[in-house]
Coordinates of C-alpha atoms and ligand atoms in Angstrom, one line a residue:
X1 CA 183.0 201.9 202.8
X2 CA 182.3 201.5 206.5
X3 CA 180.2 198.3 206.6
X4 CA 178.7 195.9 209.0
X5 CA 175.0 195.9 208.0
X6 CA 172.9 194.0 205.4
X7 CA 172.6 197.3 203.4
X8 CA 176.3 197.8 203.4
X9 CA 176.9 194.3 202.1
X10 CA 174.2 194.8 199.4
X11 CA 175.8 198.1 198.3
X12 CA 179.3 196.5 198.3
X13 CA 178.1 193.6 196.3
X14 CA 176.6 196.0 193.7
X15 CA 180.1 197.5 193.3
X16 CA 181.8 194.1 192.7
X17 CA 183.4 194.1 189.2
X18 CA 182.4 197.7 188.6
X19 CA 185.5 199.2 187.1
X20 CA 184.5 202.8 188.0
X21 CA 185.4 202.1 191.6
X22 CA 188.2 200.6 193.6
X23 CA 186.2 200.0 196.8
X24 CA 187.5 198.9 200.1
X25 CA 185.0 197.4 202.5
X26 CA 185.7 197.9 206.2
X27 CA 184.3 196.0 209.2
X28 CA 185.0 196.5 212.9
X29 CA 186.0 192.9 213.5
X30 CA 183.3 192.3 216.2
X31 CA 181.9 189.2 214.5
X32 CA 184.1 186.1 214.1
X33 CA 182.8 185.3 210.6
X34 CA 181.6 188.5 209.0
X35 CA 179.8 188.5 205.7
X36 CA 182.2 190.1 203.2
X37 CA 181.9 191.1 199.5
X38 CA 184.3 190.2 196.8
X39 CA 186.1 193.5 197.1
X40 CA 189.3 194.5 199.0
X41 CA 188.3 194.2 202.7
X42 CA 189.9 195.4 205.9
X43 CA 189.0 194.5 209.5
X44 CA 189.4 196.3 212.8
X45 CA 189.2 199.9 214.1
X46 CA 191.3 202.7 212.6
X47 CA 192.5 204.0 215.9
X48 CA 190.0 206.8 216.5
X49 CA 189.3 209.8 214.3
X50 CA 193.0 210.6 213.8
X51 CA 193.6 207.0 212.6
X52 CA 190.7 207.3 210.1
X53 CA 192.1 210.6 208.7
X54 CA 195.5 209.0 208.4
X55 CA 194.0 206.0 206.6
X56 CA 192.0 208.2 204.2
X57 CA 195.1 210.1 203.3
X58 CA 197.4 207.1 203.1
X59 CA 195.0 205.2 200.8
X60 CA 194.1 208.3 198.8
X61 CA 190.4 207.7 199.4
X62 CA 188.2 209.9 197.3
X63 CA 184.8 209.1 198.7
X64 CA 183.7 207.7 202.1
X65 CA 180.5 205.8 202.6
X66 CA 179.2 205.3 206.1
X67 CA 176.9 202.3 205.9
X68 CA 177.3 201.2 209.6
X69 CA 174.5 200.4 211.9
X70 CA 172.3 203.3 213.1
X71 CA 173.5 202.6 216.7
X72 CA 177.2 202.7 215.7
X73 CA 177.5 206.3 217.0
X74 CA 181.3 206.4 217.5
X75 CA 182.1 205.2 214.0
X76 CA 179.5 207.6 212.3
X77 CA 180.7 210.5 214.4
X78 CA 184.4 209.8 213.4
X79 CA 183.3 209.5 209.8
X80 CA 181.7 213.0 209.8
X81 CA 184.8 214.6 211.4
X82 CA 187.3 212.7 209.3
X83 CA 185.5 213.5 206.1
X84 CA 185.5 217.2 207.0
X85 CA 189.1 217.4 208.1
X86 CA 190.5 215.2 205.2
X87 CA 188.2 216.9 202.6
X88 CA 186.7 213.6 201.5
X89 CA 183.0 213.7 200.6
X90 CA 180.9 211.5 202.9
X91 CA 177.7 209.6 201.9
X92 CA 175.7 208.2 204.8
X93 CA 173.5 205.2 204.1
X94 CA 170.9 205.4 206.9
X95 CA 168.0 203.1 206.6
X96 CA 164.7 204.6 207.8
X97 CA 163.6 203.8 211.4
X98 CA 160.7 201.5 212.0
X99 CA 157.5 203.1 213.0
X100 CA 154.6 201.6 214.9
X101 CA 151.2 200.8 213.3
X102 CA 147.8 201.0 215.0
X103 CA 147.9 197.3 216.0
X104 CA 151.4 197.5 217.5
X105 CA 152.0 197.6 221.3
X106 CA 155.2 199.6 221.4
X107 CA 156.9 201.2 224.4
X108 CA 159.5 203.6 223.1
X109 CA 162.5 204.3 225.3
X110 CA 165.8 206.3 225.0
X111 CA 168.4 203.7 225.8
X112 CA 169.1 200.1 227.0
X113 CA 168.9 201.0 230.7
X114 CA 165.4 202.5 230.2
X115 CA 164.4 199.3 228.3
X116 CA 165.4 197.3 231.3
X117 CA 163.3 199.5 233.7
X118 CA 160.4 199.3 231.3
X119 CA 160.2 195.6 231.8
X120 CA 158.7 196.3 235.2
X121 CA 159.1 194.6 238.5
X122 CA 156.9 191.5 237.9
X123 CA 158.6 188.5 236.3
X124 CA 158.0 188.3 232.5
X125 CA 159.1 186.1 229.6
X126 CA 161.3 188.4 227.6
X127 CA 162.9 188.1 224.1
X128 CA 166.1 190.2 223.9
X129 CA 167.4 191.1 220.5
X130 CA 169.5 194.1 221.3
X131 CA 172.9 192.5 220.5
X132 CA 175.6 190.7 222.6
X133 CA 177.2 193.9 223.8
X134 CA 174.1 195.3 225.4
X135 CA 173.2 192.4 227.8
X136 CA 174.9 193.6 231.0
X137 CA 172.1 196.1 231.7
X138 CA 169.6 193.2 232.1
X139 CA 171.6 191.6 234.9
X140 CA 169.9 194.3 237.0
X141 CA 166.5 192.7 236.4
X142 CA 167.1 189.0 237.2
X143 CA 163.4 188.3 238.0
X144 CA 162.6 187.9 234.3
X145 CA 163.1 184.8 232.1
X146 CA 165.1 185.8 229.0
X147 CA 165.3 184.4 225.5
X148 CA 168.4 186.0 224.0
X149 CA 169.3 186.0 220.3
X150 CA 172.7 187.3 219.2
X151 CA 175.1 186.8 216.3
X152 CA 178.0 186.2 218.7
X153 CA 177.6 184.1 221.9
X154 CA 177.2 186.5 224.8
X155 CA 179.9 186.8 227.4
X156 CA 177.8 188.6 230.0
X157 CA 174.2 187.7 230.4
X158 CA 171.4 187.8 233.0
X159 CA 170.5 184.6 234.9
X160 CA 167.5 182.5 233.8
X161 CA 168.2 182.8 230.1
X162 CA 168.2 180.7 227.0
X163 CA 170.6 181.8 224.3
X164 CA 170.3 181.4 220.6
X165 CA 173.3 182.2 218.4
X166 CA 171.7 183.1 215.0
X167 CA 172.2 185.6 212.3
X168 CA 169.2 187.1 210.3
X169 CA 167.4 187.5 208.1
X170 CA 164.5 185.8 209.9
X171 CA 161.1 185.2 208.4
X172 CA 157.7 185.8 209.9
X173 CA 156.9 182.1 210.3
X174 CA 160.1 181.5 212.2
X175 CA 159.5 184.5 214.4
X176 CA 155.9 183.6 215.2
X177 CA 156.9 180.1 216.1
X178 CA 159.7 181.3 218.3
X179 CA 157.4 183.7 220.2
X180 CA 154.9 181.0 220.7
X181 CA 157.3 178.2 221.7
X182 CA 158.9 180.4 224.4
X183 CA 155.6 182.0 225.4
X184 CA 157.1 185.5 225.0
X185 CA 155.3 188.4 226.6
X186 CA 157.8 191.2 225.8
X187 CA 160.2 191.7 222.9
X188 CA 163.1 194.2 223.4
X189 CA 164.7 195.6 220.2
X190 CA 166.7 198.5 219.0
X191 CA 165.0 200.6 216.3
X192 CA 167.4 199.3 213.8
X193 CA 165.1 199.6 210.8
X194 CA 165.7 197.6 207.6
X195 CA 164.0 194.5 206.3
X196 CA 166.3 191.7 207.6
X197 CA 165.0 191.7 211.2
X198 CA 161.6 193.4 210.8
X199 CA 159.5 190.2 210.8
X200 CA 159.9 190.0 214.6
X201 CA 157.8 193.1 214.8
X202 CA 155.0 191.7 212.6
X203 CA 155.1 188.4 214.7
X204 CA 154.9 190.5 217.9
X205 CA 151.9 192.3 216.5
X206 CA 150.1 189.1 215.6
X207 CA 150.8 187.4 218.9
X208 CA 149.9 190.5 221.0
X209 CA 153.4 190.8 222.4
X210 CA 154.5 194.2 223.8
X211 CA 157.6 195.6 222.1
X212 CA 160.1 197.8 224.0
X213 CA 161.8 199.8 221.3
X214 CA 165.1 201.5 222.0
X215 CA 165.0 204.6 219.9
X216 CA 168.0 205.7 217.8
X217 CA 170.8 207.9 219.1
X218 CA 171.2 211.2 217.3
X219 CA 174.0 211.2 214.7
X220 CA 175.9 214.1 213.2
X221 CA 174.9 215.0 209.6
X222 CA 176.9 213.8 206.7
X223 CA 177.3 215.7 203.4
X224 CA 174.7 213.5 201.9
X225 CA 172.3 211.0 203.5
X226 CA 170.3 208.4 201.6
X227 CA 167.9 205.7 202.9
X228 CA 168.5 202.8 200.6
X229 CA 171.0 201.0 198.4
X230 CA 169.7 202.2 195.0
X231 CA 169.9 205.9 196.2
X232 CA 173.4 205.3 197.4
X233 CA 174.4 203.7 194.0
X234 CA 172.8 206.8 192.2
X235 CA 174.9 209.1 194.4
X236 CA 178.1 207.2 193.7
X237 CA 177.4 207.1 190.0
X238 CA 176.6 210.8 189.9
X239 CA 179.7 211.6 191.8
X240 CA 181.8 209.4 189.6
X241 CA 180.4 211.0 186.4
X242 CA 181.2 214.5 187.7
X243 CA 184.8 213.5 188.5
X244 CA 187.5 213.7 185.9
X245 CA 187.9 210.2 184.2
X246 CA 191.3 209.7 185.8
X247 CA 190.0 210.5 189.3
X248 CA 188.1 207.4 189.9
X249 CA 189.0 205.1 187.0
X250 CA 191.0 202.0 187.8
Ligands
NAP301 P1 180.7 202.0 217.3 O1 180.5 201.9 218.8 O2 180.3 203.2 216.6 O3 182.2 201.8 217.0 C1 183.2 201.5 217.9 C2 184.6 201.4 217.2 O4 184.6 200.3 216.4 C3 184.8 202.6 216.3 O5 185.2 203.7 217.0 C4 185.8 202.0 215.4 O6 187.1 201.9 216.0 C5 185.4 200.6 215.2 N1 184.5 200.4 214.1 C6 183.1 200.4 214.0 N2 182.7 200.2 212.8 C7 183.8 200.0 212.0 C8 183.9 199.7 210.7 N3 182.9 199.5 209.8 N4 185.2 199.6 210.2 C9 186.3 199.7 211.0 N5 186.2 200.0 212.3 C10 184.9 200.1 212.8 O7 180.1 200.8 216.6 P2 179.7 199.4 217.2 O8 178.4 199.5 217.8 O9 180.8 198.8 217.9 O10 179.5 198.6 215.8 C11 180.6 197.9 215.2 C12 180.1 197.4 213.9 O11 179.0 196.5 214.1 C13 179.7 198.4 212.9 O12 180.3 198.1 211.6 C14 178.2 198.3 212.9 O13 177.7 198.6 211.6 C15 178.0 196.9 213.3 N6 176.7 196.7 214.0 C16 176.4 197.4 215.1 C17 175.2 197.2 215.8 C18 174.9 198.0 217.0 O14 173.7 197.8 217.5 N7 175.7 198.9 217.5 C19 174.4 196.2 215.3 C20 174.7 195.5 214.2 C21 175.8 195.7 213.5 P3 188.2 203.1 215.9 O15 187.8 204.2 216.7 O16 189.4 202.4 216.4 O17 188.3 203.4 214.4

């Protein structure tokens, strides 16, 4: 299982102790203290698509689950290609994107550079939640005052910023208090989807804060795509039931 999201962790935890599976949970190694399930875990890249194919063959992997972040384009693309070339069925767990309601003030943009442009020329108080690897683009807009929240401390960041190193989930009350305390005018987020970080959108709605939403990149199709953990468990169980008992039993 290619992990790194709350849903990946929830799926992995549901497999703990389930003797139908011998699961291995994989993370990129980008966070210093990743949340891991009580399963076999590995950390770090495979060395591109060829490395992933080699890994699938060497470990005699029978099912591949891509439960990475919807913006993890390279990993998801490699998973699709490796699955096809190694003949290993691929399930993609892709949580639905967030959609705006009538009371939301969303500006939807294609990428981080466009998000920076959308902030406009006048100085604003901006809450950036796009992740520590996407901050360099905002150095091009030093006129704004930034509140930056990341899991890992940022290495590159725009001037005039306050940094919070925190990991979700965050609740509505916390998010509302944060927006008010820092007098935030604009929130910048990726359209990650999922429940863990959604309360910031509700808080922005309540506080009349504009939200610049970086829309999702296009990902190649997997054999099977599901939107939540129960559906992923159903697919795995179904696949398992259809395999010969010796195929997946441990
Ligand atoms: P990426 O750009 O698609 O991946 C870059 C490289 O990191 C991949 O080519 C692969 O290296 C390695 N990698 C990524 N996910 C991996 C995994 N689960 N196990 C082993 N290697 C992995 O993805 P990213 O944006 O760097 O994201 C890295 C991780 O952070 C993912 O697990 C993702 O779920 C999580 N994450 C990403 C975001 C985001 O906004 N991008 C946000 C939250 C969490 P090789 O080519 O060497 O195999």
